[in-house]
Coordinates of C-alpha atoms and ligand atoms in Angstrom, one line a residue:
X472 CA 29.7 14.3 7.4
X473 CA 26.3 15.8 8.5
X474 CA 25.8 18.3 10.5
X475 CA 23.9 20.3 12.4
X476 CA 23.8 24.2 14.4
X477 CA 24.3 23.4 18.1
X478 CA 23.9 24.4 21.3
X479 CA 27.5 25.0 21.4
X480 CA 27.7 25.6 17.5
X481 CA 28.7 23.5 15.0
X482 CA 27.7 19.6 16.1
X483 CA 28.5 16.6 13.5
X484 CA 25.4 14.2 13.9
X485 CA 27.6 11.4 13.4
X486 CA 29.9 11.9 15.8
X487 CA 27.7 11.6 18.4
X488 CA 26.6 7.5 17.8
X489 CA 29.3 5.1 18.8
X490 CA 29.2 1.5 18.7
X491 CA 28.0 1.2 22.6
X492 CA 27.9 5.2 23.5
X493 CA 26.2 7.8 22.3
X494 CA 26.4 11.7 23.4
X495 CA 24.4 13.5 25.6
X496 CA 23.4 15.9 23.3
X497 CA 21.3 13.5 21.6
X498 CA 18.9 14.2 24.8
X499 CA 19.4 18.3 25.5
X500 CA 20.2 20.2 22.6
X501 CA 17.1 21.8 20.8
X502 CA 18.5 21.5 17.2
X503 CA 19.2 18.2 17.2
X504 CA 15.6 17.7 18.1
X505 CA 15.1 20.1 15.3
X506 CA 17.3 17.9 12.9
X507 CA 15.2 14.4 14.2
X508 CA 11.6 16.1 13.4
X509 CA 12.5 16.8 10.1
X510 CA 15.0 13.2 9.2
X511 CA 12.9 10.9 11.4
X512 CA 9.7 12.3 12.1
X513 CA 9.0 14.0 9.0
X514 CA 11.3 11.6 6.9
X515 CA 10.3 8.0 7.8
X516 CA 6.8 6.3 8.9
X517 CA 5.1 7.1 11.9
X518 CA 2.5 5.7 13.8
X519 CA -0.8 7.6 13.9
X520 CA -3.6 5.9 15.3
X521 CA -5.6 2.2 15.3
X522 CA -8.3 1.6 12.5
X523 CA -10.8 0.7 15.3
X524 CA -10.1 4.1 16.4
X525 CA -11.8 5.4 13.4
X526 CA -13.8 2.5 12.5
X527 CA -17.2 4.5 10.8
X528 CA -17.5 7.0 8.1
X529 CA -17.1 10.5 9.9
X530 CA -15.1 9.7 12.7
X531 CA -12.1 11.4 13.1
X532 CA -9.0 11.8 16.0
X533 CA -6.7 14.5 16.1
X534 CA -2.8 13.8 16.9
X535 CA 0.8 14.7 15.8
X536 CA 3.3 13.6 12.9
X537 CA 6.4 15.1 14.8
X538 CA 4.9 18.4 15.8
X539 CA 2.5 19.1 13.5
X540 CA -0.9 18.5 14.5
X541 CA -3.0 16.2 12.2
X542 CA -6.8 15.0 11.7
X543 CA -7.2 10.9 11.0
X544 CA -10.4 10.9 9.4
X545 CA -12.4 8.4 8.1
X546 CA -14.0 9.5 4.5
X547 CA -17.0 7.6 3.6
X548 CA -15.5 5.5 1.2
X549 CA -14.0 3.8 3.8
X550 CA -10.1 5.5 3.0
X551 CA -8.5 6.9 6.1
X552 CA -7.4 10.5 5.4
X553 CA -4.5 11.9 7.3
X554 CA -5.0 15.6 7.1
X555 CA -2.8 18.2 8.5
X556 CA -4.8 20.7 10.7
X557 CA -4.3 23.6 9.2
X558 CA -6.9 26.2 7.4
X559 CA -5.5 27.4 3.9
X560 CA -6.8 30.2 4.9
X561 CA -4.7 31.9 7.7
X562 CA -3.8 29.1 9.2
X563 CA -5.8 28.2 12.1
X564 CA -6.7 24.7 13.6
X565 CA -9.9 23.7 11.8
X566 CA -10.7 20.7 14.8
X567 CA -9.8 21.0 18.5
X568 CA -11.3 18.1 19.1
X569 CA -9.9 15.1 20.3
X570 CA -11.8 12.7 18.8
X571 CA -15.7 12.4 17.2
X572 CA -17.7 11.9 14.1
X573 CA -18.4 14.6 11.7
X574 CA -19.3 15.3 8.0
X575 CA -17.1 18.8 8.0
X576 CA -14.3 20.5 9.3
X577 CA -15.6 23.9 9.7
X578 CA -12.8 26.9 10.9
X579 CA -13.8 28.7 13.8
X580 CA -12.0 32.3 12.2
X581 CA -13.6 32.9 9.3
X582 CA -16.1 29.9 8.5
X583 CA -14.2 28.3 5.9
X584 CA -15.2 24.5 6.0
X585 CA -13.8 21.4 4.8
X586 CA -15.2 17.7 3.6
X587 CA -13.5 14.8 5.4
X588 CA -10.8 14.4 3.1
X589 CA -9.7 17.7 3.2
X590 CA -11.6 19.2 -0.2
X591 CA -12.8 22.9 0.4
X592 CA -16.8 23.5 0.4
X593 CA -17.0 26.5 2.0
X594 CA -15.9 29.9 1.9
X595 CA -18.1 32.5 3.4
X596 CA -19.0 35.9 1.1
X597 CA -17.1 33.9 -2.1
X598 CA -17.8 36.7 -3.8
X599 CA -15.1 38.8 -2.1
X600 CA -12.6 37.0 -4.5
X601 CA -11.6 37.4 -8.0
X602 CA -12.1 34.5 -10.8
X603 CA -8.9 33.2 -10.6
X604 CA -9.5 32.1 -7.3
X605 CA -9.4 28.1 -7.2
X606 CA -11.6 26.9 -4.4
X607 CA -9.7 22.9 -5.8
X608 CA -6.5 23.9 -4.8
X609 CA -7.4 24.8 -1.3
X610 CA -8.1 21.8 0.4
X611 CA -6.4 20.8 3.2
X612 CA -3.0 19.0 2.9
X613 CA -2.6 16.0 3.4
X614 CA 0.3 13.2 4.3
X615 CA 1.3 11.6 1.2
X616 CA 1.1 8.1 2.2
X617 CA -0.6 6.2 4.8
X618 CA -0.7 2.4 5.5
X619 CA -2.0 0.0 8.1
X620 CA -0.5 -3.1 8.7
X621 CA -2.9 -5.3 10.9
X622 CA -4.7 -2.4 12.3
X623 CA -1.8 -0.1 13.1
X624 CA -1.8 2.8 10.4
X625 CA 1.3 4.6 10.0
X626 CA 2.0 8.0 8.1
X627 CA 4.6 9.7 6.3
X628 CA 5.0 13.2 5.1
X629 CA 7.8 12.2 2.6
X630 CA 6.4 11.2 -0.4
X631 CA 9.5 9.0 -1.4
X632 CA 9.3 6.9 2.2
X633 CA 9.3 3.4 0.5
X634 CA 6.6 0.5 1.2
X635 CA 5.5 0.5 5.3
X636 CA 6.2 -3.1 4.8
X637 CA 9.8 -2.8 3.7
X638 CA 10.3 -0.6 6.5
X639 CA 8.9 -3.3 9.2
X640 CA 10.8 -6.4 8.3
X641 CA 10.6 -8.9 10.5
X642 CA 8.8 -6.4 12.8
X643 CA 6.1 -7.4 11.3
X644 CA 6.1 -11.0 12.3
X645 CA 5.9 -9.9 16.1
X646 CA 3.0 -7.7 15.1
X647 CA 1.5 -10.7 13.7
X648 CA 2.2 -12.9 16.6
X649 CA 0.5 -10.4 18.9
X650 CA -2.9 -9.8 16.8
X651 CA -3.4 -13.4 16.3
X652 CA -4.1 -13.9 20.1
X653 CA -7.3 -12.6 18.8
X654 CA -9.8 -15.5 17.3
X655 CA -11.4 -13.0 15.2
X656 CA -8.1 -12.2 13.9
X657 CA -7.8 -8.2 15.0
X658 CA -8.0 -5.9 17.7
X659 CA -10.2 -3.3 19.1
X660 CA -9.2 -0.1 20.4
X661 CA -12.4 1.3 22.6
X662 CA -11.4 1.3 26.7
X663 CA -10.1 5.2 26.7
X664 CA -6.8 6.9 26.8
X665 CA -3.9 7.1 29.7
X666 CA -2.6 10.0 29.3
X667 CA 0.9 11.9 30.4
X668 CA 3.6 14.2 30.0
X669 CA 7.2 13.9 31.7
X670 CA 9.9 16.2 31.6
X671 CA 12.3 14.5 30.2
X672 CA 13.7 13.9 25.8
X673 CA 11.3 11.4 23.7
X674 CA 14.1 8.9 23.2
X675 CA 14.4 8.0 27.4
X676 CA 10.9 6.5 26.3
X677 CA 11.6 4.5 23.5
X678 CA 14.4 3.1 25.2
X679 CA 13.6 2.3 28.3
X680 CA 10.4 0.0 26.7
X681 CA 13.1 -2.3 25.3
X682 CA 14.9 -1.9 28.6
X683 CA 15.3 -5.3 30.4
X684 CA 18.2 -4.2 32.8
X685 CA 16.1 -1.8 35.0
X686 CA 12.8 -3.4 36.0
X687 CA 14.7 -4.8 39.1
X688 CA 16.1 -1.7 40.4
X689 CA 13.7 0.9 39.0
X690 CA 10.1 -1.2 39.9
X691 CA 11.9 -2.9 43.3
X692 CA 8.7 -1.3 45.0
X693 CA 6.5 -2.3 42.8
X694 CA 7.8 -5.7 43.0
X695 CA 7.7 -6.6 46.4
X696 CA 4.3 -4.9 46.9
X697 CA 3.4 -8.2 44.4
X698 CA 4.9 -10.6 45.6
X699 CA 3.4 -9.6 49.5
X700 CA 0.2 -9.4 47.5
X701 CA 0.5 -12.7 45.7
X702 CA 3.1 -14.8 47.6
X703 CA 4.4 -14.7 44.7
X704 CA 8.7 -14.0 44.5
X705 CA 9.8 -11.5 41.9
X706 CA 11.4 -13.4 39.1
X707 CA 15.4 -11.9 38.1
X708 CA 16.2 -11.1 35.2
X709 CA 19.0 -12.3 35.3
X710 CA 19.7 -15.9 34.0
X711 CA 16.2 -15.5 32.5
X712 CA 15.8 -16.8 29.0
X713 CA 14.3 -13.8 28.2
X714 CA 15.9 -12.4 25.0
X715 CA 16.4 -8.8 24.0
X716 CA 16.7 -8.0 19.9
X717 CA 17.1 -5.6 17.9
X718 CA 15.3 -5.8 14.4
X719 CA 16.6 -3.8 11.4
X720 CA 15.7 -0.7 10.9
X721 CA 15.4 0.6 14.9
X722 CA 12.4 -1.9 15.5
X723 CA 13.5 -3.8 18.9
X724 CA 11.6 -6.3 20.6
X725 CA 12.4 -8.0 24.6
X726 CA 10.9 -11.7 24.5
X727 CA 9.9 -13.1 27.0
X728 CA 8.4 -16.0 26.4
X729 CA 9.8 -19.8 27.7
X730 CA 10.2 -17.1 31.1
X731 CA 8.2 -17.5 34.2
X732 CA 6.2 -14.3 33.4
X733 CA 4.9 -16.1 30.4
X734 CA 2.6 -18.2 32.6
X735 CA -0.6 -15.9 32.2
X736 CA -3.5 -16.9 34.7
X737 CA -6.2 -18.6 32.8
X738 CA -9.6 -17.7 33.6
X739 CA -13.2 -18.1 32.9
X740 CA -13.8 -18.5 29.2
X741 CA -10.2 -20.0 29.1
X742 CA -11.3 -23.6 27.4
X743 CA -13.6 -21.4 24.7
X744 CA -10.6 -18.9 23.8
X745 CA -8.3 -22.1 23.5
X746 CA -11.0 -23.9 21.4
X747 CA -11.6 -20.6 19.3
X748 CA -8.1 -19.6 18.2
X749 CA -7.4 -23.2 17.3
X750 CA -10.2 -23.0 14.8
X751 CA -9.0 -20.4 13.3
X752 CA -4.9 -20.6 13.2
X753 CA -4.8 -24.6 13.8
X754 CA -2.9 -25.9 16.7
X755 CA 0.4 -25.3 16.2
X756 CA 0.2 -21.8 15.6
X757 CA -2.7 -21.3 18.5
X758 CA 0.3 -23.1 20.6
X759 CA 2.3 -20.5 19.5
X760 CA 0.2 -17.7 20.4
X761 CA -0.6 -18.2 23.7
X762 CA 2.9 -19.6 24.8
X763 CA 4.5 -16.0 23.2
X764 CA 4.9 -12.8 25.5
X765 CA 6.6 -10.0 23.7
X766 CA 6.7 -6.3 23.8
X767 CA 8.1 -4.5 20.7
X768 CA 9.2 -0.8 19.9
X769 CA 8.4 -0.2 16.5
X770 CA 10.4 2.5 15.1
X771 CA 9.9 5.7 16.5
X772 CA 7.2 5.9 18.6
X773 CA 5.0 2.4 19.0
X774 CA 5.1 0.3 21.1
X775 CA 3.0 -3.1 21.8
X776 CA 2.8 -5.2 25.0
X777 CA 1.0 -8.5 24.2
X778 CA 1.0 -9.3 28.0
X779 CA -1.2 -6.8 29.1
X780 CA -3.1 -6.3 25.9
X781 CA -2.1 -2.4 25.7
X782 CA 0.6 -0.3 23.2
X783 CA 1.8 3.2 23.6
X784 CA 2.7 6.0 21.6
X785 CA 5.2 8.5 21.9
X786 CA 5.0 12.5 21.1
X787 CA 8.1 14.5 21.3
X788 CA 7.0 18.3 22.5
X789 CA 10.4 19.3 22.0
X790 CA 13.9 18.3 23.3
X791 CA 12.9 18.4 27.0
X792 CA 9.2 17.7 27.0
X793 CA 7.6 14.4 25.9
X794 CA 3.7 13.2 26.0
X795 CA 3.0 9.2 26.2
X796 CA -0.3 7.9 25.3
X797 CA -1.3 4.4 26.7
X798 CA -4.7 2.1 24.8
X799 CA -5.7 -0.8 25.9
X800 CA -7.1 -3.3 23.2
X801 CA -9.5 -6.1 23.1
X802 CA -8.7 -9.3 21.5
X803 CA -11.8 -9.3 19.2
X804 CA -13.8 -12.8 19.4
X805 CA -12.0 -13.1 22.6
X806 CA -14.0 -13.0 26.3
X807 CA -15.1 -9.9 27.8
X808 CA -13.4 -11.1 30.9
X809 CA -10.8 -11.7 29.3
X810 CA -10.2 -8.7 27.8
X811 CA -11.4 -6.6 31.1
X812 CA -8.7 -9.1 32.8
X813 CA -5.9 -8.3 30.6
X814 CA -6.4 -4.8 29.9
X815 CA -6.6 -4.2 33.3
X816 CA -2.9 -4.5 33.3
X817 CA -2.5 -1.9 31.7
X818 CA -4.0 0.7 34.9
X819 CA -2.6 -1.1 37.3
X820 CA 1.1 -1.3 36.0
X821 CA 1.4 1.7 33.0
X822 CA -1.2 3.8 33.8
X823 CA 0.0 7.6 35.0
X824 CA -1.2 6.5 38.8
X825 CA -0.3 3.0 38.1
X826 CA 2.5 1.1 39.9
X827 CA 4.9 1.2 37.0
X828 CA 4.8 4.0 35.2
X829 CA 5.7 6.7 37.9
X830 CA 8.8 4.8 38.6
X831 CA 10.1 5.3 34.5
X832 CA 9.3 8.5 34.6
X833 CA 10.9 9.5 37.5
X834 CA 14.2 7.9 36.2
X835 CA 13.5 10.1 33.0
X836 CA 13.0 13.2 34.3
X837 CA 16.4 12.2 36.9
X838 CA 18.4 11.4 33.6
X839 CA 17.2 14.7 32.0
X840 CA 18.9 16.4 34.7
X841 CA 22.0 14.4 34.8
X842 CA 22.6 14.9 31.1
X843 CA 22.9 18.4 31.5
X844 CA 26.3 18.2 33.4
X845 CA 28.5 18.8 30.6
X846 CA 31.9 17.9 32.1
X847 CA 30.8 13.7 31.2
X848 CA 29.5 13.7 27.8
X849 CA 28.6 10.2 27.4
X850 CA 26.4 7.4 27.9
X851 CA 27.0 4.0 27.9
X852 CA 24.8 1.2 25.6
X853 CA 27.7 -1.1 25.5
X854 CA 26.3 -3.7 28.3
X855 CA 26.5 -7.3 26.3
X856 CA 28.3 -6.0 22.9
X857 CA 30.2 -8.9 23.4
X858 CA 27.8 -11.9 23.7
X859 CA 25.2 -10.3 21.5
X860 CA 24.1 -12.7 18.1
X861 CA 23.7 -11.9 14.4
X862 CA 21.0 -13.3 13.1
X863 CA 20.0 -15.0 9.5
X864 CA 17.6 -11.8 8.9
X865 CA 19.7 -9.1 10.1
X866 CA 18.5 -9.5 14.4
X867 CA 20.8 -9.0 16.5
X868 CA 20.4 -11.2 19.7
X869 CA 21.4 -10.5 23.6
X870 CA 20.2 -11.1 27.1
X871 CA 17.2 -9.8 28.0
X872 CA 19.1 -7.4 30.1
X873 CA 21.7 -6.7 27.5
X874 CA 21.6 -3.1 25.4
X875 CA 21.0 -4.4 22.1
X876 CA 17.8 -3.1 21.6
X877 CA 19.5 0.7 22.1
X878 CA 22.6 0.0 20.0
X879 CA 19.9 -0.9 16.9
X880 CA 17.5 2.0 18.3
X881 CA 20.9 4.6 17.7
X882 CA 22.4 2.9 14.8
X883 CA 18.9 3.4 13.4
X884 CA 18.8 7.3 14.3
X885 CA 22.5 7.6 13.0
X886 CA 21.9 6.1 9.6
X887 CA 18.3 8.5 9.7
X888 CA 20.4 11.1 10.7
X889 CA 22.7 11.5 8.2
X890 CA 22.9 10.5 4.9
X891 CA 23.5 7.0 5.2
X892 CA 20.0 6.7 4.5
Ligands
LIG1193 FE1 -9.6 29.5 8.8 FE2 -9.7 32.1 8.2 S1 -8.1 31.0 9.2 S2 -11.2 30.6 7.8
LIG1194 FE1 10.0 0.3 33.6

């Protein structure tokens, strides 16, 4: 049994994920955030950042693995480096930056200054230290292993993680499905940042972007400013055939497509895009492409909206206290219109002032509250457990409004958890 030092002392992890409930101190107590940097932040791939963030030698982002602040940088032989932002000498930040291009980390403390893949080149008045001091050895660390998968490069800081590929399964395949809407067969980060922080624990994200039950109730303002807008009714959920699944390994996905809100507008450029990607994929598959609308949470902090060209990422500040991060992408070899069109979507609906967003974060910060009523310990993920589907390759399927997608999210975070994995 595994277990943890709680709020209230003693807390077996595993105890706290049932099939269709799990406990409230999952959201409020500090050391099981603790416990999730270290098994699923720490332990398992993370997402850091998009290849076309970092496209030329020199350029690096800063972010976060889990808490610890990293540098992506881009070495001049083309390898993306995943450094973790820390001098060897005291310990300070060596890049505040957000994002640029540069030849050298150089600490602002004591000068120390380091190549883009970490090695150290610099160390001011060496001659204040002894022979046996190893300039090779103090480089900056770095995470073990890094892979992209279509554009998306994820990180881990456990060198024994397994292939990113493994991990995915048939995650991947939605991937896939989304980054071939682009002729030239990937996608371009480059239209800024939405940024925002709620007050409120990391998972209420990841959740509720696999959440088709709330959208209704939550976005009912949103809604019918639309459909007064447009004419347009708001479509239910409800009787949709609109599927919600859970993949293995915590990845989840909520299809949409064969459902009214597949119907994209076309636009100018339409016949060209149309033309393009079925030179490239063939029919069938450019068929495929356009008819698809998905969004998918990829295990523990991604996710990817095809219908609205856009993903977000996740950043738990600590059990409380959570930071999104919204990009929209271009379809490269696609219409500038197009893409202006579509990632527009992303402002209007996800954006921190957008029509969408405000709404999910209110209900976070509101369930943040609740949960810290003691006296009901649980919440409930049972809606649908029995009509949900087993799939061939280990999917489980519901209604789009049915709680799969959670149930795989927490078996995923009980397995990671404890040692079942
Ligand atoms: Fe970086 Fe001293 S802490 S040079
Ligand atoms: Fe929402």
């Amino acid at each position: 049994m595994a277990r943890v030092m709680g709020e209230a002392g003693d807390v077996a992890v595993d105890e706290l994920v049932e099939k269709g409930r799990v406990h409230r101190r999952l959201y409020v107590d500090p050391l099981v955030f603790e416990k999730e940097m270290e098994r699923i932040y720490y332990g398992g791939w993370v997402f850091v950042c998009h290849e076309s963030e970092i496209s030329e030698p020199g350029d690096y982002k800063t972010s976060y693995i889990g808490r610890q602040p990293v540098i992506l940088s881009r070495h001049s032989n083309g390898q993306i480096y995943v450094l973790l932002n820390r001098c060897m000498h005291r310990g300070a930040q060596v890049c505040q930056e957000g994002k640029g291009n540069t030849r050298a980390f150089r600490c602002l403390y004591h000068g120390w200054a380091y190549d883009n893949k970490g090695d150290l080149l610099v160390v001011p008045f060496p001659e204040g230290y002894g022979e046996d001091f190893d300039t090779s050895k103090l480089g900056l660390r770095a995470a073990p292993c890094v892979e992209s998968y279509r554009g998306f490069v994820f990180a881990s800081l456990n060198p024994d993680v397994g292939a990113l590929r493994e991990c995915m399964g048939p995650a991947a395949d939605v991937i896939d499905l989304i980054v071939d809407a682009a002729p030239g067969g990937e996608i371009e980060v480059g239209a800024g940042v939405q940024k925002y922080v709620y007050y409120g624990n990391w998972k209420l994200q990841i959740e509720n972007w696999v959440d088709g039950y709330h959208p209704s109730f939550t976005h009912q303002s949103a809604f019918a400013l639309m459909a007064r807008k447009t004419g347009a009714k708001p479509s239910s959920q409800q009787g949709s055939v609109a599927k919600a699944v859970s993949i293995p390994n915590g990845h989840a996905l909520l299809d949409f497509t064969g459902s009214p809100r597949a119907a994209l507008p076309s636009g100018d450029g339409d016949a060209e895009y149309q033309a393009a990607l079925e030179s490239r994929y063939g029919r069938e598959r450019a068929r495929e492409v356009r008819e698809s609308d998905v969004q998918i949470l990829v295990f523990p902090n991604l996710f990817i909206q095809s219908n609205g060209q856009h993903f977000r990422v996740v950043r738990p500040i600590s059990v409380d206290k959570t930071e999104v991060h919204a990009y929209p992408y271009a379809l490269k070899g696609g219409s500038e219109e197009q893409n202006r069109r579509m990632a527009s979507r992303l402002g209007w609906w996800a954006s921190a002032a957008g029509f969408g967003q405000p709404d999910d974060l209110e209900a976070f910060e509101r369930c943040q509250e609740g949960l810290r009523i003691e006296s009901a310990e649980w919440l409930l993920f049972s809606r649908g457990l029995h009509r949900e589907q087993r799939r061939a390759d280990g999917s489980v399927v519901g209604d789009v409004t049915d709680e799969v997608t959670q149930r795989g999210i927490y078996e995923e975070w009980k397995a990671r958890m404890t040692d079942g994995r």
